[in-house]
Amino acid sequence: MFFLTGSILLTSYLTLAFTITKRLGINTFQAIVFNYLTCVITGSFFNGHFPLDAEAIRQPWFIWAVLMGAVFIATFNIVAFTAQQLGVSVASVSYKLSMVIPFVFSVWLYKEPLTILKLLGIVLALVAVYLTVRRHNKQPGKKNNKWLLALPVLLFAGSGLLDTMIKYTEQRFLNGQNNNDFLITAFASAATVGLVILLMLVITGKQILDRKAVLAGVAIGFPNYFSIWCLMVVLKKYTGNSSAIIPINNMGIVLFSAVAAWLLFKERLSWVNWLGIALSVCAIALIAFG
């Protein structure tokens, strides 16, 4: 329960942080790049060594870590942009609606039990997600908003792919002793992709380095590393029940992020949104005890 709570709180913090970076005028992309550098440094200290060497390259999980790193930075940028354009609630809900993908994956590939209560909880969760974001369907005063509707779809696909890869590698290649090596490699891959793009932008004069982005990256990177680390610990501890753990984790993030955005950023929540939040609590209970 401790690590599951940690994953929920830390991941919610990440979504909220992007709204703060926008309000402070910080370059979001640069903050994300420095966030991944911070993740690598944090993981290396926590792990006691920097795992990227010839031996790591020969590990069966290495290619998955590299692939996950590329998806990490792409998805994180979409999360940031969605939070800034459509609000924290939309970003967190769209991001975690993807729980359906790893849920189906766990039931189909690992033959995890599918009970009526779990299935009902998933359906209820989808309804809760829709109700939570419904107020954002129309945004007066904004032009050309139709293309923004693609953002939740991209988040759905990206986040679902990430959760599925985390579950797959945890089940197939990780044993609890090499979790940090895998995570550091994934974050190093994301940092490398980000640094290459940032370097190109700086050389071409499209961006200049933002010193505030370095500080923002540190503030985001430290909890980012441990948000994924906590999730992997929970998945390893409850092997064979990821079809419940991932939905509970995701709906907890939706619930906490929506309430936190309402309290901190005064994001307006209608009675429909509050109904969605209430249903998410019910969905968590059904999935957890189903």
PDB file of C-alpha atoms in Angstrom:
ATOM      1  CA  MET A   1       0.000   0.000   0.000  1.00  0.00           C
ATOM      2  CA  PHE A   2       2.888   2.392   0.794  1.00  0.00           C
ATOM      3  CA  PHE A   3       4.497   2.046  -2.637  1.00  0.00           C
ATOM      4  CA  LEU A   4       1.141   2.196  -4.427  1.00  0.00           C
ATOM      5  CA  THR A   5       0.323   5.436  -2.614  1.00  0.00           C
ATOM      6  CA  GLY A   6       3.766   6.750  -3.466  1.00  0.00           C
ATOM      7  CA  SER A   7       3.235   6.025  -7.161  1.00  0.00           C
ATOM      8  CA  ILE A   8      -0.132   7.805  -7.124  1.00  0.00           C
ATOM      9  CA  LEU A   9       1.098  10.922  -5.302  1.00  0.00           C
ATOM     10  CA  LEU A  10       4.352  11.279  -7.234  1.00  0.00           C
ATOM     11  CA  THR A  11       2.741  10.783 -10.647  1.00  0.00           C
ATOM     12  CA  SER A  12       0.008  13.282  -9.779  1.00  0.00           C
ATOM     13  CA  TYR A  13       2.703  15.781  -8.789  1.00  0.00           C
ATOM     14  CA  LEU A  14       4.271  15.477 -12.250  1.00  0.00           C
ATOM     15  CA  THR A  15       1.056  16.472 -14.022  1.00  0.00           C
ATOM     16  CA  LEU A  16       0.500  19.403 -11.665  1.00  0.00           C
ATOM     17  CA  ALA A  17       4.105  20.558 -12.134  1.00  0.00           C
ATOM     18  CA  PHE A  18       3.575  21.254 -15.834  1.00  0.00           C
ATOM     19  CA  THR A  19       0.876  23.793 -15.077  1.00  0.00           C
ATOM     20  CA  ILE A  20       3.300  25.532 -12.723  1.00  0.00           C
ATOM     21  CA  THR A  21       6.080  25.615 -15.341  1.00  0.00           C
ATOM     22  CA  LYS A  22       3.731  27.302 -17.795  1.00  0.00           C
ATOM     23  CA  ARG A  23       2.691  29.927 -15.238  1.00  0.00           C
ATOM     24  CA  LEU A  24       6.342  30.648 -14.453  1.00  0.00           C
ATOM     25  CA  GLY A  25       7.203  30.983 -18.132  1.00  0.00           C
ATOM     26  CA  ILE A  26       9.640  28.060 -18.075  1.00  0.00           C
ATOM     27  CA  ASN A  27      10.514  26.237 -21.300  1.00  0.00           C
ATOM     28  CA  THR A  28       8.635  22.969 -20.859  1.00  0.00           C
ATOM     29  CA  PHE A  29      10.626  20.890 -23.330  1.00  0.00           C
ATOM     30  CA  GLN A  30      13.923  21.874 -21.734  1.00  0.00           C
ATOM     31  CA  ALA A  31      12.518  21.128 -18.278  1.00  0.00           C
ATOM     32  CA  ILE A  32      11.557  17.651 -19.499  1.00  0.00           C
ATOM     33  CA  VAL A  33      15.041  17.020 -20.918  1.00  0.00           C
ATOM     34  CA  PHE A  34      16.740  18.080 -17.666  1.00  0.00           C
ATOM     35  CA  ASN A  35      14.153  16.036 -15.773  1.00  0.00           C
ATOM     36  CA  TYR A  36      15.438  12.874 -17.448  1.00  0.00           C
ATOM     37  CA  LEU A  37      19.043  13.798 -16.728  1.00  0.00           C
ATOM     38  CA  THR A  38      17.988  14.185 -13.095  1.00  0.00           C
ATOM     39  CA  CYS A  39      16.322  10.762 -13.222  1.00  0.00           C
ATOM     40  CA  VAL A  40      19.575   9.193 -14.428  1.00  0.00           C
ATOM     41  CA  ILE A  41      21.613  10.887 -11.683  1.00  0.00           C
ATOM     42  CA  THR A  42      19.030  10.043  -9.014  1.00  0.00           C
ATOM     43  CA  GLY A  43      18.847   6.422 -10.077  1.00  0.00           C
ATOM     44  CA  SER A  44      22.633   6.091 -10.231  1.00  0.00           C
ATOM     45  CA  PHE A  45      23.035   7.381  -6.674  1.00  0.00           C
ATOM     46  CA  PHE A  46      20.147   5.250  -5.463  1.00  0.00           C
ATOM     47  CA  ASN A  47      21.539   2.223  -7.269  1.00  0.00           C
ATOM     48  CA  GLY A  48      25.134   2.823  -6.191  1.00  0.00           C
ATOM     49  CA  HIS A  49      26.513   2.759  -9.726  1.00  0.00           C
ATOM     50  CA  PHE A  50      25.881   3.876 -13.290  1.00  0.00           C
ATOM     51  CA  PRO A  51      24.723   0.722 -15.092  1.00  0.00           C
ATOM     52  CA  LEU A  52      25.314   1.678 -18.723  1.00  0.00           C
ATOM     53  CA  ASP A  53      28.252  -0.474 -19.752  1.00  0.00           C
ATOM     54  CA  ALA A  54      29.039  -3.344 -22.119  1.00  0.00           C
ATOM     55  CA  GLU A  55      27.348  -5.827 -19.803  1.00  0.00           C
ATOM     56  CA  ALA A  56      24.113  -3.810 -19.745  1.00  0.00           C
ATOM     57  CA  ILE A  57      23.979  -3.730 -23.541  1.00  0.00           C
ATOM     58  CA  ARG A  58      24.021  -7.536 -23.588  1.00  0.00           C
ATOM     59  CA  GLN A  59      21.058  -7.803 -21.205  1.00  0.00           C
ATOM     60  CA  PRO A  60      17.768  -8.992 -22.746  1.00  0.00           C
ATOM     61  CA  TRP A  61      15.928  -5.989 -21.299  1.00  0.00           C
ATOM     62  CA  PHE A  62      18.273  -3.401 -22.858  1.00  0.00           C
ATOM     63  CA  ILE A  63      16.387  -2.899 -26.132  1.00  0.00           C
ATOM     64  CA  TRP A  64      13.135  -2.571 -24.185  1.00  0.00           C
ATOM     65  CA  ALA A  65      14.686   0.092 -21.964  1.00  0.00           C
ATOM     66  CA  VAL A  66      15.857   2.068 -25.004  1.00  0.00           C
ATOM     67  CA  LEU A  67      12.436   1.813 -26.628  1.00  0.00           C
ATOM     68  CA  MET A  68      10.706   2.790 -23.410  1.00  0.00           C
ATOM     69  CA  GLY A  69      12.946   5.831 -23.074  1.00  0.00           C
ATOM     70  CA  ALA A  70      11.862   7.123 -26.488  1.00  0.00           C
ATOM     71  CA  VAL A  71       8.190   6.611 -25.591  1.00  0.00           C
ATOM     72  CA  PHE A  72       8.832   8.248 -22.199  1.00  0.00           C
ATOM     73  CA  ILE A  73       9.955  11.589 -23.585  1.00  0.00           C
ATOM     74  CA  ALA A  74       7.344  11.659 -26.353  1.00  0.00           C
ATOM     75  CA  THR A  75       4.497  10.919 -23.948  1.00  0.00           C
ATOM     76  CA  PHE A  76       5.813  13.285 -21.270  1.00  0.00           C
ATOM     77  CA  ASN A  77       5.809  16.167 -23.753  1.00  0.00           C
ATOM     78  CA  ILE A  78       2.240  15.380 -24.750  1.00  0.00           C
ATOM     79  CA  VAL A  79       1.230  15.240 -21.073  1.00  0.00           C
ATOM     80  CA  ALA A  80       2.796  18.661 -20.490  1.00  0.00           C
ATOM     81  CA  PHE A  81       1.152  20.223 -23.532  1.00  0.00           C
ATOM     82  CA  THR A  82      -2.239  18.732 -22.683  1.00  0.00           C
ATOM     83  CA  ALA A  83      -2.054  19.960 -19.073  1.00  0.00           C
ATOM     84  CA  GLN A  84      -1.183  23.459 -20.270  1.00  0.00           C
ATOM     85  CA  GLN A  85      -3.774  23.623 -23.058  1.00  0.00           C
ATOM     86  CA  LEU A  86      -6.697  21.632 -21.657  1.00  0.00           C
ATOM     87  CA  GLY A  87      -6.057  21.524 -17.905  1.00  0.00           C
ATOM     88  CA  VAL A  88      -4.603  19.134 -15.346  1.00  0.00           C
ATOM     89  CA  SER A  89      -7.792  17.096 -15.050  1.00  0.00           C
ATOM     90  CA  VAL A  90      -7.940  16.357 -18.771  1.00  0.00           C
ATOM     91  CA  ALA A  91      -4.243  15.481 -18.888  1.00  0.00           C
ATOM     92  CA  SER A  92      -4.337  13.132 -15.919  1.00  0.00           C
ATOM     93  CA  VAL A  93      -7.598  11.485 -16.927  1.00  0.00           C
ATOM     94  CA  SER A  94      -6.605  11.021 -20.580  1.00  0.00           C
ATOM     95  CA  TYR A  95      -3.157   9.831 -19.500  1.00  0.00           C
ATOM     96  CA  LYS A  96      -4.552   7.179 -17.207  1.00  0.00           C
ATOM     97  CA  LEU A  97      -7.604   6.146 -19.193  1.00  0.00           C
ATOM     98  CA  SER A  98      -5.084   3.922 -20.950  1.00  0.00           C
ATOM     99  CA  MET A  99      -5.338   1.476 -18.061  1.00  0.00           C
ATOM    100  CA  VAL A 100      -7.653  -0.457 -20.371  1.00  0.00           C
ATOM    101  CA  ILE A 101      -4.691  -1.455 -22.564  1.00  0.00           C
ATOM    102  CA  PRO A 102      -2.511  -3.129 -19.860  1.00  0.00           C
ATOM    103  CA  PHE A 103      -5.675  -4.545 -18.264  1.00  0.00           C
ATOM    104  CA  VAL A 104      -6.593  -6.398 -21.465  1.00  0.00           C
ATOM    105  CA  PHE A 105      -2.945  -7.331 -21.954  1.00  0.00           C
ATOM    106  CA  SER A 106      -2.695  -8.867 -18.460  1.00  0.00           C
ATOM    107  CA  VAL A 107      -5.923 -10.827 -18.791  1.00  0.00           C
ATOM    108  CA  TRP A 108      -5.144 -12.075 -22.310  1.00  0.00           C
ATOM    109  CA  LEU A 109      -1.420 -12.847 -22.097  1.00  0.00           C
ATOM    110  CA  TYR A 110      -0.994 -13.796 -18.434  1.00  0.00           C
ATOM    111  CA  LYS A 111      -4.419 -15.369 -17.955  1.00  0.00           C
ATOM    112  CA  GLU A 112      -5.136 -13.239 -14.897  1.00  0.00           C
ATOM    113  CA  PRO A 113      -8.666 -13.807 -13.567  1.00  0.00           C
ATOM    114  CA  LEU A 114     -11.400 -11.585 -14.993  1.00  0.00           C
ATOM    115  CA  THR A 115     -14.244 -11.312 -12.515  1.00  0.00           C
ATOM    116  CA  ILE A 116     -17.585  -9.619 -13.015  1.00  0.00           C
ATOM    117  CA  LEU A 117     -16.661  -7.006 -10.398  1.00  0.00           C
ATOM    118  CA  LYS A 118     -13.361  -6.164 -12.129  1.00  0.00           C
ATOM    119  CA  LEU A 119     -15.075  -5.865 -15.484  1.00  0.00           C
ATOM    120  CA  LEU A 120     -17.796  -3.687 -13.971  1.00  0.00           C
ATOM    121  CA  GLY A 121     -15.100  -1.575 -12.323  1.00  0.00           C
ATOM    122  CA  ILE A 122     -13.339  -1.011 -15.672  1.00  0.00           C
ATOM    123  CA  VAL A 123     -16.603   0.008 -17.352  1.00  0.00           C
ATOM    124  CA  LEU A 124     -17.418   2.317 -14.455  1.00  0.00           C
ATOM    125  CA  ALA A 125     -13.909   3.788 -14.653  1.00  0.00           C
ATOM    126  CA  LEU A 126     -14.403   4.659 -18.323  1.00  0.00           C
ATOM    127  CA  VAL A 127     -17.689   6.375 -17.500  1.00  0.00           C
ATOM    128  CA  ALA A 128     -15.980   8.232 -14.649  1.00  0.00           C
ATOM    129  CA  VAL A 129     -13.219   9.412 -16.973  1.00  0.00           C
ATOM    130  CA  TYR A 130     -15.738  10.766 -19.477  1.00  0.00           C
ATOM    131  CA  LEU A 131     -17.693  12.610 -16.805  1.00  0.00           C
ATOM    132  CA  THR A 132     -14.534  14.068 -15.268  1.00  0.00           C
ATOM    133  CA  VAL A 133     -13.430  15.723 -18.515  1.00  0.00           C
ATOM    134  CA  ARG A 134     -16.834  16.490 -20.036  1.00  0.00           C
ATOM    135  CA  ARG A 135     -16.695  20.202 -19.250  1.00  0.00           C
ATOM    136  CA  HIS A 136     -13.762  20.578 -21.615  1.00  0.00           C
ATOM    137  CA  ASN A 137     -15.664  19.584 -24.708  1.00  0.00           C
ATOM    138  CA  LYS A 138     -16.371  23.246 -25.417  1.00  0.00           C
ATOM    139  CA  GLN A 139     -13.875  25.967 -24.677  1.00  0.00           C
ATOM    140  CA  PRO A 140     -15.229  29.444 -25.372  1.00  0.00           C
ATOM    141  CA  GLY A 141     -12.703  31.981 -26.563  1.00  0.00           C
ATOM    142  CA  LYS A 142     -10.283  29.510 -28.113  1.00  0.00           C
ATOM    143  CA  LYS A 143      -9.872  29.112 -31.870  1.00  0.00           C
ATOM    144  CA  ASN A 144      -9.106  25.981 -33.828  1.00  0.00           C
ATOM    145  CA  ASN A 145      -9.570  23.693 -30.850  1.00  0.00           C
ATOM    146  CA  LYS A 146     -10.553  20.625 -32.861  1.00  0.00           C
ATOM    147  CA  TRP A 147      -6.961  19.487 -33.327  1.00  0.00           C
ATOM    148  CA  LEU A 148      -6.497  19.536 -29.551  1.00  0.00           C
ATOM    149  CA  LEU A 149      -8.898  16.600 -29.345  1.00  0.00           C
ATOM    150  CA  ALA A 150      -6.079  14.456 -30.719  1.00  0.00           C
ATOM    151  CA  LEU A 151      -4.034  15.012 -27.569  1.00  0.00           C
ATOM    152  CA  PRO A 152      -6.119  12.737 -25.292  1.00  0.00           C
ATOM    153  CA  VAL A 153      -5.988  10.040 -27.982  1.00  0.00           C
ATOM    154  CA  LEU A 154      -2.195  10.269 -28.204  1.00  0.00           C
ATOM    155  CA  LEU A 155      -1.954  10.159 -24.407  1.00  0.00           C
ATOM    156  CA  PHE A 156      -4.190   7.106 -24.338  1.00  0.00           C
ATOM    157  CA  ALA A 157      -1.945   5.257 -26.786  1.00  0.00           C
ATOM    158  CA  GLY A 158       1.367   6.417 -25.320  1.00  0.00           C
ATOM    159  CA  SER A 159       0.511   5.794 -21.689  1.00  0.00           C
ATOM    160  CA  GLY A 160      -1.091   2.447 -22.442  1.00  0.00           C
ATOM    161  CA  LEU A 161       2.029   1.396 -24.329  1.00  0.00           C
ATOM    162  CA  LEU A 162       4.242   2.475 -21.420  1.00  0.00           C
ATOM    163  CA  ASP A 163       2.217   0.648 -18.771  1.00  0.00           C
ATOM    164  CA  THR A 164       2.134  -2.467 -20.943  1.00  0.00           C
ATOM    165  CA  MET A 165       5.904  -2.386 -21.535  1.00  0.00           C
ATOM    166  CA  ILE A 166       6.553  -1.860 -17.812  1.00  0.00           C
ATOM    167  CA  LYS A 167       4.400  -4.888 -17.000  1.00  0.00           C
ATOM    168  CA  TYR A 168       5.944  -6.989 -19.770  1.00  0.00           C
ATOM    169  CA  THR A 169       9.568  -6.258 -18.838  1.00  0.00           C
ATOM    170  CA  GLU A 170       8.846  -6.632 -15.124  1.00  0.00           C
ATOM    171  CA  GLN A 171       7.300 -10.034 -15.754  1.00  0.00           C
ATOM    172  CA  ARG A 172       9.767 -11.251 -18.378  1.00  0.00           C
ATOM    173  CA  PHE A 173      13.179  -9.795 -17.524  1.00  0.00           C
ATOM    174  CA  LEU A 174      13.289  -8.150 -14.088  1.00  0.00           C
ATOM    175  CA  ASN A 175      13.871  -9.879 -10.787  1.00  0.00           C
ATOM    176  CA  GLY A 176      13.864  -7.007  -8.281  1.00  0.00           C
ATOM    177  CA  GLN A 177      17.660  -6.815  -8.305  1.00  0.00           C
ATOM    178  CA  ASN A 178      17.983  -5.259 -11.750  1.00  0.00           C
ATOM    179  CA  ASN A 179      14.988  -2.889 -11.601  1.00  0.00           C
ATOM    180  CA  ASN A 180      17.173   0.182 -11.115  1.00  0.00           C
ATOM    181  CA  ASP A 181      19.525  -0.778 -13.939  1.00  0.00           C
ATOM    182  CA  PHE A 182      16.563  -1.062 -16.274  1.00  0.00           C
ATOM    183  CA  LEU A 183      15.010   2.230 -15.158  1.00  0.00           C
ATOM    184  CA  ILE A 184      18.259   4.189 -15.386  1.00  0.00           C
ATOM    185  CA  THR A 185      18.844   2.850 -18.891  1.00  0.00           C
ATOM    186  CA  ALA A 186      15.313   3.844 -19.949  1.00  0.00           C
ATOM    187  CA  PHE A 187      15.711   7.342 -18.520  1.00  0.00           C
ATOM    188  CA  ALA A 188      19.166   7.674 -20.110  1.00  0.00           C
ATOM    189  CA  SER A 189      17.601   6.794 -23.464  1.00  0.00           C
ATOM    190  CA  ALA A 190      14.945   9.491 -22.976  1.00  0.00           C
ATOM    191  CA  ALA A 191      17.600  12.011 -21.932  1.00  0.00           C
ATOM    192  CA  THR A 192      19.728  11.206 -24.985  1.00  0.00           C
ATOM    193  CA  VAL A 193      16.820  11.723 -27.383  1.00  0.00           C
ATOM    194  CA  GLY A 194      15.918  14.962 -25.643  1.00  0.00           C
ATOM    195  CA  LEU A 195      19.481  16.298 -25.599  1.00  0.00           C
ATOM    196  CA  VAL A 196      19.970  15.613 -29.318  1.00  0.00           C
ATOM    197  CA  ILE A 197      16.755  17.488 -30.172  1.00  0.00           C
ATOM    198  CA  LEU A 198      17.600  20.333 -27.766  1.00  0.00           C
ATOM    199  CA  LEU A 199      21.094  20.659 -29.202  1.00  0.00           C
ATOM    200  CA  MET A 200      19.656  20.929 -32.713  1.00  0.00           C
ATOM    201  CA  LEU A 201      17.181  23.587 -31.575  1.00  0.00           C
ATOM    202  CA  VAL A 202      19.930  25.631 -29.889  1.00  0.00           C
ATOM    203  CA  ILE A 203      22.330  25.348 -32.852  1.00  0.00           C
ATOM    204  CA  THR A 204      19.635  26.466 -35.293  1.00  0.00           C
ATOM    205  CA  GLY A 205      18.724  29.378 -33.034  1.00  0.00           C
ATOM    206  CA  LYS A 206      15.158  28.191 -32.417  1.00  0.00           C
ATOM    207  CA  GLN A 207      15.734  28.028 -28.665  1.00  0.00           C
ATOM    208  CA  ILE A 208      18.163  29.358 -26.088  1.00  0.00           C
ATOM    209  CA  LEU A 209      19.011  27.539 -22.904  1.00  0.00           C
ATOM    210  CA  ASP A 210      16.694  28.426 -20.032  1.00  0.00           C
ATOM    211  CA  ARG A 211      18.447  28.269 -16.669  1.00  0.00           C
ATOM    212  CA  LYS A 212      15.099  28.086 -14.898  1.00  0.00           C
ATOM    213  CA  ALA A 213      14.369  24.926 -16.876  1.00  0.00           C
ATOM    214  CA  VAL A 214      17.339  23.233 -15.206  1.00  0.00           C
ATOM    215  CA  LEU A 215      15.853  23.876 -11.754  1.00  0.00           C
ATOM    216  CA  ALA A 216      12.409  22.801 -12.946  1.00  0.00           C
ATOM    217  CA  GLY A 217      13.936  19.623 -14.388  1.00  0.00           C
ATOM    218  CA  VAL A 218      15.481  18.767 -11.030  1.00  0.00           C
ATOM    219  CA  ALA A 219      12.185  19.430  -9.240  1.00  0.00           C
ATOM    220  CA  ILE A 220      10.354  17.151 -11.678  1.00  0.00           C
ATOM    221  CA  GLY A 221      13.037  14.496 -12.208  1.00  0.00           C
ATOM    222  CA  PHE A 222      13.523  13.322  -8.623  1.00  0.00           C
ATOM    223  CA  PRO A 223       9.843  12.377  -8.069  1.00  0.00           C
ATOM    224  CA  ASN A 224       9.572  11.128 -11.654  1.00  0.00           C
ATOM    225  CA  TYR A 225      12.188   8.438 -11.074  1.00  0.00           C
ATOM    226  CA  PHE A 226      10.576   7.201  -7.886  1.00  0.00           C
ATOM    227  CA  SER A 227       7.047   7.282  -9.344  1.00  0.00           C
ATOM    228  CA  ILE A 228       8.054   4.573 -11.847  1.00  0.00           C
ATOM    229  CA  TRP A 229      10.224   2.774  -9.291  1.00  0.00           C
ATOM    230  CA  CYS A 230       7.298   2.549  -6.842  1.00  0.00           C
ATOM    231  CA  LEU A 231       5.015   1.164  -9.553  1.00  0.00           C
ATOM    232  CA  MET A 232       7.532  -1.525 -10.463  1.00  0.00           C
ATOM    233  CA  VAL A 233       7.896  -2.513  -6.807  1.00  0.00           C
ATOM    234  CA  VAL A 234       4.123  -2.861  -6.479  1.00  0.00           C
ATOM    235  CA  LEU A 235       3.867  -4.919  -9.679  1.00  0.00           C
ATOM    236  CA  LYS A 236       6.623  -7.243  -8.478  1.00  0.00           C
ATOM    237  CA  LYS A 237       5.044  -7.580  -5.041  1.00  0.00           C
ATOM    238  CA  TYR A 238       1.631  -8.403  -6.495  1.00  0.00           C
ATOM    239  CA  THR A 239       2.727 -10.510  -9.451  1.00  0.00           C
ATOM    240  CA  GLY A 240      -0.297 -12.070 -11.099  1.00  0.00           C
ATOM    241  CA  ASN A 241      -2.645  -9.237 -10.170  1.00  0.00           C
ATOM    242  CA  SER A 242      -1.528  -6.368 -12.409  1.00  0.00           C
ATOM    243  CA  SER A 243      -5.012  -6.283 -13.955  1.00  0.00           C
ATOM    244  CA  ALA A 244      -6.090  -4.772 -10.614  1.00  0.00           C
ATOM    245  CA  ILE A 245      -2.944  -2.844  -9.588  1.00  0.00           C
ATOM    246  CA  ILE A 246      -2.581  -0.732 -12.740  1.00  0.00           C
ATOM    247  CA  PRO A 247      -6.245   0.390 -12.867  1.00  0.00           C
ATOM    248  CA  ILE A 248      -6.199   1.226  -9.135  1.00  0.00           C
ATOM    249  CA  ASN A 249      -2.977   3.183  -9.580  1.00  0.00           C
ATOM    250  CA  ASN A 250      -4.316   5.068 -12.591  1.00  0.00           C
ATOM    251  CA  MET A 251      -7.712   5.899 -11.134  1.00  0.00           C
ATOM    252  CA  GLY A 252      -6.035   7.041  -7.923  1.00  0.00           C
ATOM    253  CA  ILE A 253      -3.966   9.467 -10.008  1.00  0.00           C
ATOM    254  CA  VAL A 254      -7.097  10.713 -11.785  1.00  0.00           C
ATOM    255  CA  LEU A 255      -8.888  11.285  -8.492  1.00  0.00           C
ATOM    256  CA  PHE A 256      -5.994  12.990  -6.703  1.00  0.00           C
ATOM    257  CA  SER A 257      -5.013  15.156  -9.694  1.00  0.00           C
ATOM    258  CA  ALA A 258      -8.545  16.408 -10.286  1.00  0.00           C
ATOM    259  CA  VAL A 259      -9.056  17.399  -6.664  1.00  0.00           C
ATOM    260  CA  ALA A 260      -5.570  18.938  -6.391  1.00  0.00           C
ATOM    261  CA  ALA A 261      -6.123  20.989  -9.575  1.00  0.00           C
ATOM    262  CA  TRP A 262      -9.424  22.222  -8.155  1.00  0.00           C
ATOM    263  CA  LEU A 263      -7.770  23.262  -4.895  1.00  0.00           C
ATOM    264  CA  LEU A 264      -4.475  24.653  -6.218  1.00  0.00           C
ATOM    265  CA  PHE A 265      -5.311  26.048  -9.657  1.00  0.00           C
ATOM    266  CA  LYS A 266      -9.032  26.698  -9.230  1.00  0.00           C
ATOM    267  CA  GLU A 267      -9.893  24.506 -12.199  1.00  0.00           C
ATOM    268  CA  ARG A 268     -13.659  24.579 -12.249  1.00  0.00           C
ATOM    269  CA  LEU A 269     -15.439  21.321 -11.548  1.00  0.00           C
ATOM    270  CA  SER A 270     -19.147  21.001 -12.305  1.00  0.00           C
ATOM    271  CA  TRP A 271     -21.500  18.595 -10.582  1.00  0.00           C
ATOM    272  CA  VAL A 272     -20.945  16.252 -13.542  1.00  0.00           C
ATOM    273  CA  ASN A 273     -17.196  16.291 -12.859  1.00  0.00           C
ATOM    274  CA  TRP A 274     -17.727  15.585  -9.172  1.00  0.00           C
ATOM    275  CA  LEU A 275     -20.001  12.702 -10.154  1.00  0.00           C
ATOM    276  CA  GLY A 276     -17.160  11.361 -12.279  1.00  0.00           C
ATOM    277  CA  ILE A 277     -14.757  11.636  -9.357  1.00  0.00           C
ATOM    278  CA  ALA A 278     -17.212   9.827  -7.077  1.00  0.00           C
ATOM    279  CA  LEU A 279     -17.641   7.056  -9.651  1.00  0.00           C
ATOM    280  CA  SER A 280     -13.855   6.712  -9.905  1.00  0.00           C
ATOM    281  CA  VAL A 281     -13.749   5.897  -6.191  1.00  0.00           C
ATOM    282  CA  CYS A 282     -16.389   3.231  -6.727  1.00  0.00           C
ATOM    283  CA  ALA A 283     -14.439   1.885  -9.704  1.00  0.00           C
ATOM    284  CA  ILE A 284     -11.274   1.603  -7.613  1.00  0.00           C
ATOM    285  CA  ALA A 285     -13.167  -0.349  -4.958  1.00  0.00           C
ATOM    286  CA  LEU A 286     -14.688  -2.750  -7.501  1.00  0.00           C
ATOM    287  CA  ILE A 287     -11.336  -3.416  -9.197  1.00  0.00           C
ATOM    288  CA  ALA A 288      -9.451  -3.734  -5.917  1.00  0.00           C
ATOM    289  CA  PHE A 289     -11.842  -6.180  -4.280  1.00  0.00           C
ATOM    290  CA  GLY A 290     -13.029  -7.906  -7.447  1.00  0.00           C
TER     291      GLY A 290
END
